[in-house]
Tab-separated table of C-alpha atoms and ligand atoms in Angstrom:
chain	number	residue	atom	x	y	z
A	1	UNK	CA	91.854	124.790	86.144
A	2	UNK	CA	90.516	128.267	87.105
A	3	UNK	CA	91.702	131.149	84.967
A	4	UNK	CA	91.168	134.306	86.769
A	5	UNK	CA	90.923	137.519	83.938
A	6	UNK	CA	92.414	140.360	83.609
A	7	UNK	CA	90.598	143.333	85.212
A	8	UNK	CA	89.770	145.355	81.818
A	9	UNK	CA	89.444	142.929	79.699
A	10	UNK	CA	88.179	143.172	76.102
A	11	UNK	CA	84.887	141.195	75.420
A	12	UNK	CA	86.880	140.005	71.955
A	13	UNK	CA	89.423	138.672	74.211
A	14	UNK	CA	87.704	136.450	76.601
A	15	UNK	CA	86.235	134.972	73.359
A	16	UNK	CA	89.471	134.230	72.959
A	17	UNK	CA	90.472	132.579	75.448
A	18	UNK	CA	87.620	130.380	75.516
A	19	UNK	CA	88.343	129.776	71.757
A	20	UNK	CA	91.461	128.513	73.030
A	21	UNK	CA	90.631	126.785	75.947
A	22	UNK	CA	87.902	124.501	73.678
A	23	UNK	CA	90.665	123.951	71.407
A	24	UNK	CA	92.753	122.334	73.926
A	25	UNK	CA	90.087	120.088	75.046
A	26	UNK	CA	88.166	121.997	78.093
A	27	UNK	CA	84.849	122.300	78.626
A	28	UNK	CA	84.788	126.311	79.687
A	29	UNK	CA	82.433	127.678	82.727
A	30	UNK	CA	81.966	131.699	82.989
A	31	UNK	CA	81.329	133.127	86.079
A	32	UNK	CA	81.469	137.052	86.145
A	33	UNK	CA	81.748	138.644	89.502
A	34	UNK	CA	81.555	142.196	90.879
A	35	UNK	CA	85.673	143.432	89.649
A	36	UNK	CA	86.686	140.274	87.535
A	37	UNK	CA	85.577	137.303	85.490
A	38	UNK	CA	86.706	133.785	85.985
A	39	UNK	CA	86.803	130.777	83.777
A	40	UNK	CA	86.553	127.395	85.118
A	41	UNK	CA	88.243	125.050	82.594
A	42	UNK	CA	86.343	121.709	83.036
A	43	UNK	CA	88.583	118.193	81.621
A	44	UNK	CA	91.127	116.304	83.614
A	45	UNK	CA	94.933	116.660	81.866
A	46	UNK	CA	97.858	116.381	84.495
A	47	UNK	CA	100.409	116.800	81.635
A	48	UNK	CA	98.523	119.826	80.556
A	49	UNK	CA	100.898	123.140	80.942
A	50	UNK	CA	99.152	126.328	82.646
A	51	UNK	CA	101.871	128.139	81.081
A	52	UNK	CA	99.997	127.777	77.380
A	53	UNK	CA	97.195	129.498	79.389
A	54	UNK	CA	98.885	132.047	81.216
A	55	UNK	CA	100.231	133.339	77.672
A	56	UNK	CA	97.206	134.652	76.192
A	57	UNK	CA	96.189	138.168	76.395
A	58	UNK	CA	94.166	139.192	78.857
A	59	UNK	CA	94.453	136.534	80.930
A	60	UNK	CA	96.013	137.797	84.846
A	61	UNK	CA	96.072	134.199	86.971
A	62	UNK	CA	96.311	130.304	86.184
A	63	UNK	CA	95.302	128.083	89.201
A	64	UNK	CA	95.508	124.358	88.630
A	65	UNK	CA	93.123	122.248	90.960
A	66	UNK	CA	94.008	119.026	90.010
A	67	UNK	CA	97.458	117.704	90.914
A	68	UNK	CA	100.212	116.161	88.468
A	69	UNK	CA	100.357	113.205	89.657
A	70	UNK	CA	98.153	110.268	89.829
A	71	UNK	CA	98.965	107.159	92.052
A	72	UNK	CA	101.036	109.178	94.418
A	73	UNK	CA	98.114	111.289	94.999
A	74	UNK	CA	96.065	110.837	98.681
A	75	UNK	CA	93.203	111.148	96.065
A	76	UNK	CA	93.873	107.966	94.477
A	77	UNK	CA	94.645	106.104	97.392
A	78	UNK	CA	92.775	106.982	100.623
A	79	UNK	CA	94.560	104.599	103.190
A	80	UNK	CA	98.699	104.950	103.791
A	81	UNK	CA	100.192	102.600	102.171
A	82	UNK	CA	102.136	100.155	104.197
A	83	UNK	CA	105.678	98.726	102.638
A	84	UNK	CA	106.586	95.371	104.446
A	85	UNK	CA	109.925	94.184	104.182
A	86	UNK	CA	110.777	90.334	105.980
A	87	UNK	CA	107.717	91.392	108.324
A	88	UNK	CA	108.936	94.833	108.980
A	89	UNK	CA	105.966	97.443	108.125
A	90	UNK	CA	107.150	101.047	106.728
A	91	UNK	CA	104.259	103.347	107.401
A	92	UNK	CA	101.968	101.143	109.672
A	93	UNK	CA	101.996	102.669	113.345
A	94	UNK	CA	105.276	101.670	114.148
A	95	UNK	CA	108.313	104.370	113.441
A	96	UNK	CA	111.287	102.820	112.097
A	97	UNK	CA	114.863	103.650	112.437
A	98	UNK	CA	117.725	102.984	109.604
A	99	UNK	CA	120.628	103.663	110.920
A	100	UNK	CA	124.544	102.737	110.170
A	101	UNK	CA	127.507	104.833	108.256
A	102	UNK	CA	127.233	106.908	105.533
A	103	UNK	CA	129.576	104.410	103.693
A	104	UNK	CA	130.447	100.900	104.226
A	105	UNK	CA	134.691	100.928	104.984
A	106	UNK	CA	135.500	97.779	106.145
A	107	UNK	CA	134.087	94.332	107.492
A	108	UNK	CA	135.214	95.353	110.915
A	109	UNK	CA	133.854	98.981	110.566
A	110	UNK	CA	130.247	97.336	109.480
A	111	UNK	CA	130.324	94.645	111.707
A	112	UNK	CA	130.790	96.952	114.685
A	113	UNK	CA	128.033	99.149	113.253
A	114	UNK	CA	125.465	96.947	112.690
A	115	UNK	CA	125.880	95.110	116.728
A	116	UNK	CA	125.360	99.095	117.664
A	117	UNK	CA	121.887	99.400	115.565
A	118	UNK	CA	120.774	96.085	116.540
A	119	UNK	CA	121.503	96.616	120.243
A	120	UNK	CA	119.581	100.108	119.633
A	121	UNK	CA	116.508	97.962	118.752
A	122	UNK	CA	116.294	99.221	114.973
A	123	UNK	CA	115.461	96.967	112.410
A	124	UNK	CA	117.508	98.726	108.953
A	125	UNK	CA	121.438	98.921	108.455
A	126	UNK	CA	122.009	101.666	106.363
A	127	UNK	CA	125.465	102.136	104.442
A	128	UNK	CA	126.667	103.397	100.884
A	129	UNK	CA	128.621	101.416	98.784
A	130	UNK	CA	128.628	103.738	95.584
A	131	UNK	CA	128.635	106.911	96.739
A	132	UNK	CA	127.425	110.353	95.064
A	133	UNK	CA	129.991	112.533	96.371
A	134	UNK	CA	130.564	116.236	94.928
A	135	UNK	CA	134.487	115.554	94.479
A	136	UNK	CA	135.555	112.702	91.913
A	137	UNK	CA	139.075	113.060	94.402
A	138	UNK	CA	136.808	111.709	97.281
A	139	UNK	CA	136.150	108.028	98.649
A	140	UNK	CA	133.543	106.628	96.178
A	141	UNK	CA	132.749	104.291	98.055
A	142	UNK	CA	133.823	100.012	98.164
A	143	UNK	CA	131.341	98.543	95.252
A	144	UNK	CA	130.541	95.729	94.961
A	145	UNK	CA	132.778	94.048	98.132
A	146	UNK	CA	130.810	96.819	100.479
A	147	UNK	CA	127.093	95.469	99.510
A	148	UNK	CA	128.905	91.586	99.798
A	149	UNK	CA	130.167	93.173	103.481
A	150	UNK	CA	126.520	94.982	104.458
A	151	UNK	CA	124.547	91.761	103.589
A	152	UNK	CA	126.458	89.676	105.419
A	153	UNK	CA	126.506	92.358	108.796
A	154	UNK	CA	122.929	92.348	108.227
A	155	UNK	CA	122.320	88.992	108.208
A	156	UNK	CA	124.439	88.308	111.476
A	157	UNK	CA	122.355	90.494	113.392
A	158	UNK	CA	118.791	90.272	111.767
A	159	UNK	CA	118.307	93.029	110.347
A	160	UNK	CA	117.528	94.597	107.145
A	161	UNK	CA	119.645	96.576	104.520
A	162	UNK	CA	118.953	99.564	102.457
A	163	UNK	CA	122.218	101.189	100.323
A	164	UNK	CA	122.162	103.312	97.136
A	165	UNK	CA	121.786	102.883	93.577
A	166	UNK	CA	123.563	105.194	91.920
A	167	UNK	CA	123.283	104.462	87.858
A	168	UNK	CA	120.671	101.750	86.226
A	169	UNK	CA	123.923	99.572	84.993
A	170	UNK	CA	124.307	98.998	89.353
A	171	UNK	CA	120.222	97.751	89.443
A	172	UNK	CA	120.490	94.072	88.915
A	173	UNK	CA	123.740	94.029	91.123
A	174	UNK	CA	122.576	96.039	94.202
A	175	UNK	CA	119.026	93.802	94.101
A	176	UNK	CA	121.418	90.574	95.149
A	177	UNK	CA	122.083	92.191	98.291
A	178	UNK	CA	119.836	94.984	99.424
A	179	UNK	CA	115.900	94.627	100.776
A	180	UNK	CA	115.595	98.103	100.250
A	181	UNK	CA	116.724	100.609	97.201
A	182	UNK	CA	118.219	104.427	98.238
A	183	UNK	CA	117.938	106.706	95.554
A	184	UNK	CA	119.972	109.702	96.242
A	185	UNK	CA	118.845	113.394	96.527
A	186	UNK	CA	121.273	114.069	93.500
A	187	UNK	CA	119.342	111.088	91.314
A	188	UNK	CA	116.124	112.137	92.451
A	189	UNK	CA	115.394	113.465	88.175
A	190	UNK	CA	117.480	110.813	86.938
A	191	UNK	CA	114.364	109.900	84.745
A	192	UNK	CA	115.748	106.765	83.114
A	193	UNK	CA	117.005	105.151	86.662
A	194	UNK	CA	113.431	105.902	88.227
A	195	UNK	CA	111.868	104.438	85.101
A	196	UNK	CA	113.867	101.381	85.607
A	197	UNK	CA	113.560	100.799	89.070
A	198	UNK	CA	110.074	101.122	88.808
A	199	UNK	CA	110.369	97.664	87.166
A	200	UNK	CA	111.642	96.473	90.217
A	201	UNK	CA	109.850	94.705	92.876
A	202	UNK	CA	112.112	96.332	95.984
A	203	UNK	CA	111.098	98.836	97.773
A	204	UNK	CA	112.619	102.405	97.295
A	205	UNK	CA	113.714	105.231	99.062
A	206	UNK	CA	113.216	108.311	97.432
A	207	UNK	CA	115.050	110.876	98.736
A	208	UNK	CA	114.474	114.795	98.005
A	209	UNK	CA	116.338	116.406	95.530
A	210	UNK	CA	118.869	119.121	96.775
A	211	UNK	CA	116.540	121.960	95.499
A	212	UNK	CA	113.478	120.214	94.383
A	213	UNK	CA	109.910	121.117	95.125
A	214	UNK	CA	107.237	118.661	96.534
A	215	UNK	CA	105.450	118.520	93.241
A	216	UNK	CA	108.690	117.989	91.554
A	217	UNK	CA	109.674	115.243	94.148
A	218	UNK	CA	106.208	113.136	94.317
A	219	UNK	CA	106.434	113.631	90.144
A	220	UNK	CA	109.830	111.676	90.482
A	221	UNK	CA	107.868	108.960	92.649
A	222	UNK	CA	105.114	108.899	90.034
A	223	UNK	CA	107.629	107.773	87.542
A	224	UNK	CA	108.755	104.613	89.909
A	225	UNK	CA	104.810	104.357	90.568
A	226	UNK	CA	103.661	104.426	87.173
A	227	UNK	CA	106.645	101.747	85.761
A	228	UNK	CA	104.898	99.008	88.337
A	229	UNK	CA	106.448	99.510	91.487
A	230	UNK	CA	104.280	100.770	93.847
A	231	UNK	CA	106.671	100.314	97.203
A	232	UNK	CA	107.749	103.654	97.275
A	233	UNK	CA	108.488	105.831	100.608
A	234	UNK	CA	110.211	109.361	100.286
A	235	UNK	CA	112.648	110.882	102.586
A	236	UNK	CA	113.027	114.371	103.535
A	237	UNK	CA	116.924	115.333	103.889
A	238	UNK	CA	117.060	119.021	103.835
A	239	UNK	CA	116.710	121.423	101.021
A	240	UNK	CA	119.085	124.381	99.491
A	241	UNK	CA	118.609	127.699	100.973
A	242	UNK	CA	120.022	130.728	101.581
A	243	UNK	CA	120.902	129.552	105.215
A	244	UNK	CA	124.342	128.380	105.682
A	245	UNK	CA	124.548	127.538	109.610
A	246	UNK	CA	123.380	123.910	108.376
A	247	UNK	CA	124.620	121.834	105.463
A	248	UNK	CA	120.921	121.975	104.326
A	249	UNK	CA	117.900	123.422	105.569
A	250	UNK	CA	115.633	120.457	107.156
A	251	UNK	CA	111.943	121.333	106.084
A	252	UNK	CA	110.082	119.823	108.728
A	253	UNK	CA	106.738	120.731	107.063
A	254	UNK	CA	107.073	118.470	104.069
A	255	UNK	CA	106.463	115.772	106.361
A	256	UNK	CA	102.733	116.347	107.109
A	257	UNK	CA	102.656	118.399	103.610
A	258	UNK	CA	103.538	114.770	102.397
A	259	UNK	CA	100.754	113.245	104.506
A	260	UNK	CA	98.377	115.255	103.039
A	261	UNK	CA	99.380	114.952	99.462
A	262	UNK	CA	100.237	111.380	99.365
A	263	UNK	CA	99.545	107.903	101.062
A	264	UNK	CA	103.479	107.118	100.562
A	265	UNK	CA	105.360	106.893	104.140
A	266	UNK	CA	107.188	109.340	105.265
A	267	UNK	CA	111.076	109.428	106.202
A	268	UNK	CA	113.241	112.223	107.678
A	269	UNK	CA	117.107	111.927	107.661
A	270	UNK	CA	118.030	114.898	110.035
A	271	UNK	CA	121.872	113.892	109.272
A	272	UNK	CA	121.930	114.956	106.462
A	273	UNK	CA	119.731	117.763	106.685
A	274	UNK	CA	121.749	119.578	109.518
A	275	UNK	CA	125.206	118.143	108.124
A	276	UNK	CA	126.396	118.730	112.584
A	277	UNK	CA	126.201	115.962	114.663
A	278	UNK	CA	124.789	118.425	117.499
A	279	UNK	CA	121.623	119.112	115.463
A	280	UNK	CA	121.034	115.214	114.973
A	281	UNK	CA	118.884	114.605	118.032
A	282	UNK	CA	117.032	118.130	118.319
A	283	UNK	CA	116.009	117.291	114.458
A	284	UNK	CA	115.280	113.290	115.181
A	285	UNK	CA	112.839	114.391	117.935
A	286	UNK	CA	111.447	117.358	115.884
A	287	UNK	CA	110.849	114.699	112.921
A	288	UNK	CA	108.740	112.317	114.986
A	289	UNK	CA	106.859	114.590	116.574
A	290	UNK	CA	106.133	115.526	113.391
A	291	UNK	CA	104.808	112.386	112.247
A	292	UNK	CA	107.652	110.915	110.433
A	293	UNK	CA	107.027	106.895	109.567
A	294	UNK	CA	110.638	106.535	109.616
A	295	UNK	CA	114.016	107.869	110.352
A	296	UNK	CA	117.530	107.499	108.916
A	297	UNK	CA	120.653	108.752	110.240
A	298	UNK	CA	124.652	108.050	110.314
A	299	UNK	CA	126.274	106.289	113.144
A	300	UNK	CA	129.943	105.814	113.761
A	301	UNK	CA	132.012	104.419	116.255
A	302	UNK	CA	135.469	106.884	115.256
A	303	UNK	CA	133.597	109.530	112.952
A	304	UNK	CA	136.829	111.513	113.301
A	305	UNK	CA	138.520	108.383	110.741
A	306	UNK	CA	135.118	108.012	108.457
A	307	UNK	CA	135.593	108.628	105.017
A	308	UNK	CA	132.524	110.416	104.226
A	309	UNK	CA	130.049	112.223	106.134
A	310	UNK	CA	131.809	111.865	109.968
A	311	UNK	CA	131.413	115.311	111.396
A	312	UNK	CA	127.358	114.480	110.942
A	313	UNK	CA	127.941	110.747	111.991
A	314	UNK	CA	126.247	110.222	115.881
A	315	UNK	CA	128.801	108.654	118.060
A	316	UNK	CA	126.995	104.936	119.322
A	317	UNK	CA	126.304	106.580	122.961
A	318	UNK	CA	124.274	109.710	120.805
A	319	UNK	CA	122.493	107.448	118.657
A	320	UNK	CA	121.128	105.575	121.759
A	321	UNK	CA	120.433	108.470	123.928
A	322	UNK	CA	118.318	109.608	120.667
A	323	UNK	CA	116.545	106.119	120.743
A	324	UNK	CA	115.560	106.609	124.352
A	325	UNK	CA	114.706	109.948	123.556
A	326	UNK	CA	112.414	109.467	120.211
A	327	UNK	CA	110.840	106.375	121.836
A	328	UNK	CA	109.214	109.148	124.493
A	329	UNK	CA	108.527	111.343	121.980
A	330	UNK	CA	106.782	108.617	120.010
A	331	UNK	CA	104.782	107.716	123.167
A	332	UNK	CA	103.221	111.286	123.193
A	333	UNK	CA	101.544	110.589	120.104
A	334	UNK	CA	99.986	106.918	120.321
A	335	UNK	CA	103.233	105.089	118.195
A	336	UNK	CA	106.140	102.890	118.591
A	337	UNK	CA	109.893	103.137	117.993
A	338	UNK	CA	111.563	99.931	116.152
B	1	LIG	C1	123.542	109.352	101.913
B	1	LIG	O1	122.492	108.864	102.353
B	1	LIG	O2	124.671	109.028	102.340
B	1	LIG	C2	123.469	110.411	100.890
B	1	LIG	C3	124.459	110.629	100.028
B	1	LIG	O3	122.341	111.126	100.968
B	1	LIG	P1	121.743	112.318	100.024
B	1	LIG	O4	121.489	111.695	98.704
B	1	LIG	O5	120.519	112.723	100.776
B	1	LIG	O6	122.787	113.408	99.995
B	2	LIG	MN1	126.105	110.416	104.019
């Protein structure tokens, strides 16, 4: 930690604050320039606050240098890590597409979708069965008879499922059917479901929470991390702004912010971080250019009759003009579509 000192500071209070800074276990480095002094606080502590630093008098700026979190961190782990699921790599050089409805409405609804994304060439059926939605009046999605419907759409068509836990009571019953566990932007600080899917062994999804930071988001993964489960990738859906022209804002950076900061993969969902279907493909091609690892968005066949989400659902002729389109994109930069 570097604690940069008021400009007139009192001799008696930099004593102080070194006083203080041994106290809470930091070995205390002085450096005294032309205008200002500057303490380097020596001692690793990621649960240490800066705030019990930024309190004391005569102190002007607080500038952590190590980060919060520990296996998230690129730092720990120098290579990506690579989640495999039935021999499908998340994060290897390959960019992988989820796609499917935002919830699962019937067999015939699911079936249909899942022929669409396997015809596409992508390798994850996506599709809510509980569903977090902001009105208790709305759909809330089929239970347990939707996962019973996605598995079995998956499984006709080869390809994988992820779908979203909601609550830690849903766990044990979701792991019977899915290969891959959502966790919802509004669950992303729901401390006790992390905690206990981190006792898992299937992979999660971590999606961004509606305003939360990047240090707030890969401290969420370090809870899954630090429980045991280490096959964690995090998805970038949009944030809340002060724009309104899109149901969120997407922040494209995070992705290679991410990359930096972590060895997790990467996902981008640009449905639900534009909310318009229009803004789907612009986003999806944005997103991979970026350096995404995967990509998730909402297909339907008759958006216009889904009950959640179909004014941002990609009718099956969009979703494979984006395919064609991404898989150029891709190209550009040395990877692969699947
Ligand atoms: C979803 O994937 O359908 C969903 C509800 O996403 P989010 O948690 O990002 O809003
Ligand atoms: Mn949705």
């Amino acid at each position: 930690m570097v604690i940069v000192l008021e400009k007139n500071v009192a001799d008696k209070q930099i004593e102080n604050i070194i006083k203080h800074l041994e106290d809470f276990g930091f070995a205390v480095h002085k450096s005294t320039g032309v205008e200002q002094i500057v303490l380097g606080a020596i001692g690793v502590k990621p649960d240490f606050d800066t705030r019990n630093v930024k309190i004391i008098d005569g102190v002007a700026e607080v500038y952590r240098i190590t980060e919060p979190y520990k296996l998230a961190s690129r730092s720990f782990q120098k290579e990506n890590t690579v989640i495999t699921i039935k021999g499908i790599p998340i994060g290897g050089n390959e960019v992988m597409m989820m796609a499917g409805p935002c919830s699962i409405e019937s067999e015939e609804q699911i079936f249909t979708l899942a022929e669409i994304v396997a015809k596409s060439g992508a390798k994850i059926l996506r599709g809510g069965a509980f569903k977090p939605r902001t009105s208790p009046y709305a759909f809330q999605g089929m239970g347990e008879e939707g996962l019973k419907l996605i598995r079995k759409a998956a499984d006709a068509y080869n390809l994988i499922v992820i779908t979203e836990v909601m609550e830690n009571a849903q766990i044990d019953l979701i792991g019977k059917y899915t290969d891959i566990y959502q966790v919802g932007a509004r669950n992303m600080q729901n401390f006790s479901l992390l905690k206990e899917l981190g006792k898992t062994n299937i992979p999660i999804m971590l999606k961004r929470g509606l305003s939360a930071t990047i240090e707030e988001w890969l401290m969420s993964a370090e809870y899954i991390l630090s429980n045991g489960n280490r096959q964690i990738m995090l998805c970038e859906r949009g944030i809340r702004t002060f724009e309104t022209a899109t149901r969120n804002t997407f922040d494209l950076s995070a992705i290679p912010v991410l990359q930096k900061k972590s060895h997790l993969p990467v996902v981008a969902d640009p449905s639900h971080a534009t909310g318009l279907r229009d803004k789907v493909l612009p986003m999806a091609r944005a997103a991979v250019a970026a350096g995404a690892d995967a990509l998730m968005v909402e297909v339907h066949h008759q958006p216009e009759k889904a009950l959640s989400d179909g004014p941002q659902a990609l009718l099956p002729e969009q979703f494979m003009e984006l395919m064609r389109q991404i898989r150029l994109i891709a190209e550009v930069i040395g990877r692969k579509i699947a």
